[in-house]
PDB file of C-alpha atoms in Angstrom:
ATOM      1  CA  VAL X  77      -0.543 -11.464  -9.092  1.00  0.00           C
ATOM      2  CA  LEU X  78       2.273  -9.206 -10.220  1.00  0.00           C
ATOM      3  CA  THR X  79       5.797 -10.286 -10.998  1.00  0.00           C
ATOM      4  CA  LEU X  80       8.670  -8.201  -9.693  1.00  0.00           C
ATOM      5  CA  PRO X  81      12.223  -9.155 -10.699  1.00  0.00           C
ATOM      6  CA  SER X  82      15.015  -9.025  -8.111  1.00  0.00           C
ATOM      7  CA  GLY X  83      16.146  -5.471  -7.421  1.00  0.00           C
ATOM      8  CA  GLN X  84      13.119  -3.927  -9.139  1.00  0.00           C
ATOM      9  CA  SER X  85      10.358  -1.746  -7.663  1.00  0.00           C
ATOM     10  CA  ARG X  86       6.689  -1.206  -8.436  1.00  0.00           C
ATOM     11  CA  ASP X  87       4.097   1.236  -7.122  1.00  0.00           C
ATOM     12  CA  VAL X  88       1.208  -0.489  -5.340  1.00  0.00           C
ATOM     13  CA  ARG X  89      -1.957   1.532  -4.689  1.00  0.00           C
ATOM     14  CA  VAL X  90      -4.374   0.692  -1.873  1.00  0.00           C
ATOM     15  CA  ASP X  91      -7.898   2.072  -2.395  1.00  0.00           C
ATOM     16  CA  LEU X  92      -9.829   3.123   0.709  1.00  0.00           C
ATOM     17  CA  ARG X  93     -13.545   3.648   1.300  1.00  0.00           C
ATOM     18  CA  ASN X  94     -15.205   4.811   4.504  1.00  0.00           C
ATOM     19  CA  THR X  95     -18.384   2.744   4.877  1.00  0.00           C
ATOM     20  CA  SER X  96     -19.102   3.990   8.397  1.00  0.00           C
ATOM     21  CA  ALA X  97     -21.347   6.873   9.484  1.00  0.00           C
ATOM     22  CA  SER X  98     -18.481   8.908  10.970  1.00  0.00           C
ATOM     23  CA  PRO X  99     -15.147  10.300   9.714  1.00  0.00           C
ATOM     24  CA  GLN X 100     -12.298   7.791   9.852  1.00  0.00           C
ATOM     25  CA  SER X 101      -8.514   8.171  10.041  1.00  0.00           C
ATOM     26  CA  GLY X 102      -5.788   5.606  10.387  1.00  0.00           C
ATOM     27  CA  SER X 103      -2.801   4.045   8.718  1.00  0.00           C
ATOM     28  CA  VAL X 104      -2.191   1.282   6.208  1.00  0.00           C
ATOM     29  CA  SER X 105       0.789  -1.066   6.011  1.00  0.00           C
ATOM     30  CA  LEU X 106       1.553  -4.006   3.765  1.00  0.00           C
ATOM     31  CA  ASP X 107       2.267  -7.503   5.070  1.00  0.00           C
ATOM     32  CA  LEU X 108       4.962  -8.539   2.592  1.00  0.00           C
ATOM     33  CA  PRO X 109       6.817 -11.838   2.310  1.00  0.00           C
ATOM     34  CA  ALA X 110      10.526 -12.094   3.102  1.00  0.00           C
ATOM     35  CA  GLY X 111      12.642 -10.527   0.373  1.00  0.00           C
ATOM     36  CA  PHE X 112      10.329  -7.559  -0.224  1.00  0.00           C
ATOM     37  CA  SER X 113      10.182  -4.086   1.315  1.00  0.00           C
ATOM     38  CA  ALA X 114       7.740  -1.185   1.117  1.00  0.00           C
ATOM     39  CA  GLU X 115       8.351   2.539   1.228  1.00  0.00           C
ATOM     40  CA  PRO X 116       6.852   4.041   3.265  1.00  0.00           C
ATOM     41  CA  ALA X 117       6.530   1.287   5.863  1.00  0.00           C
ATOM     42  CA  SER X 118       3.078   2.673   6.728  1.00  0.00           C
ATOM     43  CA  ALA X 119       0.936   5.459   5.285  1.00  0.00           C
ATOM     44  CA  ALA X 120      -1.557   7.615   7.175  1.00  0.00           C
ATOM     45  CA  TYR X 121      -4.949   8.512   5.745  1.00  0.00           C
ATOM     46  CA  GLY X 122      -7.891  10.653   6.680  1.00  0.00           C
ATOM     47  CA  PRO X 123      -9.942  11.910   7.946  1.00  0.00           C
ATOM     48  CA  LEU X 124     -12.247  10.351   5.356  1.00  0.00           C
ATOM     49  CA  ALA X 125     -15.819  11.587   5.554  1.00  0.00           C
ATOM     50  CA  PRO X 126     -18.648   9.000   5.571  1.00  0.00           C
ATOM     51  CA  GLY X 127     -18.869   7.487   2.081  1.00  0.00           C
ATOM     52  CA  ALA X 128     -15.610   9.114   0.974  1.00  0.00           C
ATOM     53  CA  THR X 129     -12.799   7.336  -0.828  1.00  0.00           C
ATOM     54  CA  GLY X 130      -9.048   7.786  -0.755  1.00  0.00           C
ATOM     55  CA  GLN X 131      -5.868   6.004  -1.626  1.00  0.00           C
ATOM     56  CA  VAL X 132      -2.335   5.458  -0.419  1.00  0.00           C
ATOM     57  CA  THR X 133       0.572   4.320  -2.570  1.00  0.00           C
ATOM     58  CA  PHE X 134       3.610   2.261  -1.620  1.00  0.00           C
ATOM     59  CA  LYS X 135       6.787   1.570  -3.572  1.00  0.00           C
ATOM     60  CA  VAL X 136       7.366  -2.184  -3.191  1.00  0.00           C
ATOM     61  CA  THR X 137      10.891  -3.451  -3.896  1.00  0.00           C
ATOM     62  CA  ASN X 138      12.094  -7.010  -4.403  1.00  0.00           C
ATOM     63  CA  THR X 139      15.187  -7.042  -2.186  1.00  0.00           C
ATOM     64  CA  ASP X 140      15.947 -10.744  -2.728  1.00  0.00           C
ATOM     65  CA  ALA X 141      19.424 -11.125  -4.212  1.00  0.00           C
ATOM     66  CA  HIS X 142      18.427 -14.196  -6.274  1.00  0.00           C
TER      67      HIS X 142
END
């Protein structure tokens, strides 16, 4: 659990791993509670080869005024 004061932002990294036998592509988005936003709203990845890893990074902002 990370704290994020009102009006502040933090980078959040999502690590990816392809556990399938074929290349994979797609997009990742964050399901955030009310009062938070992410930039970008979604991030594309791939293609990731079988067994490959990758990452996408979001800037999460606490937009709650309180």
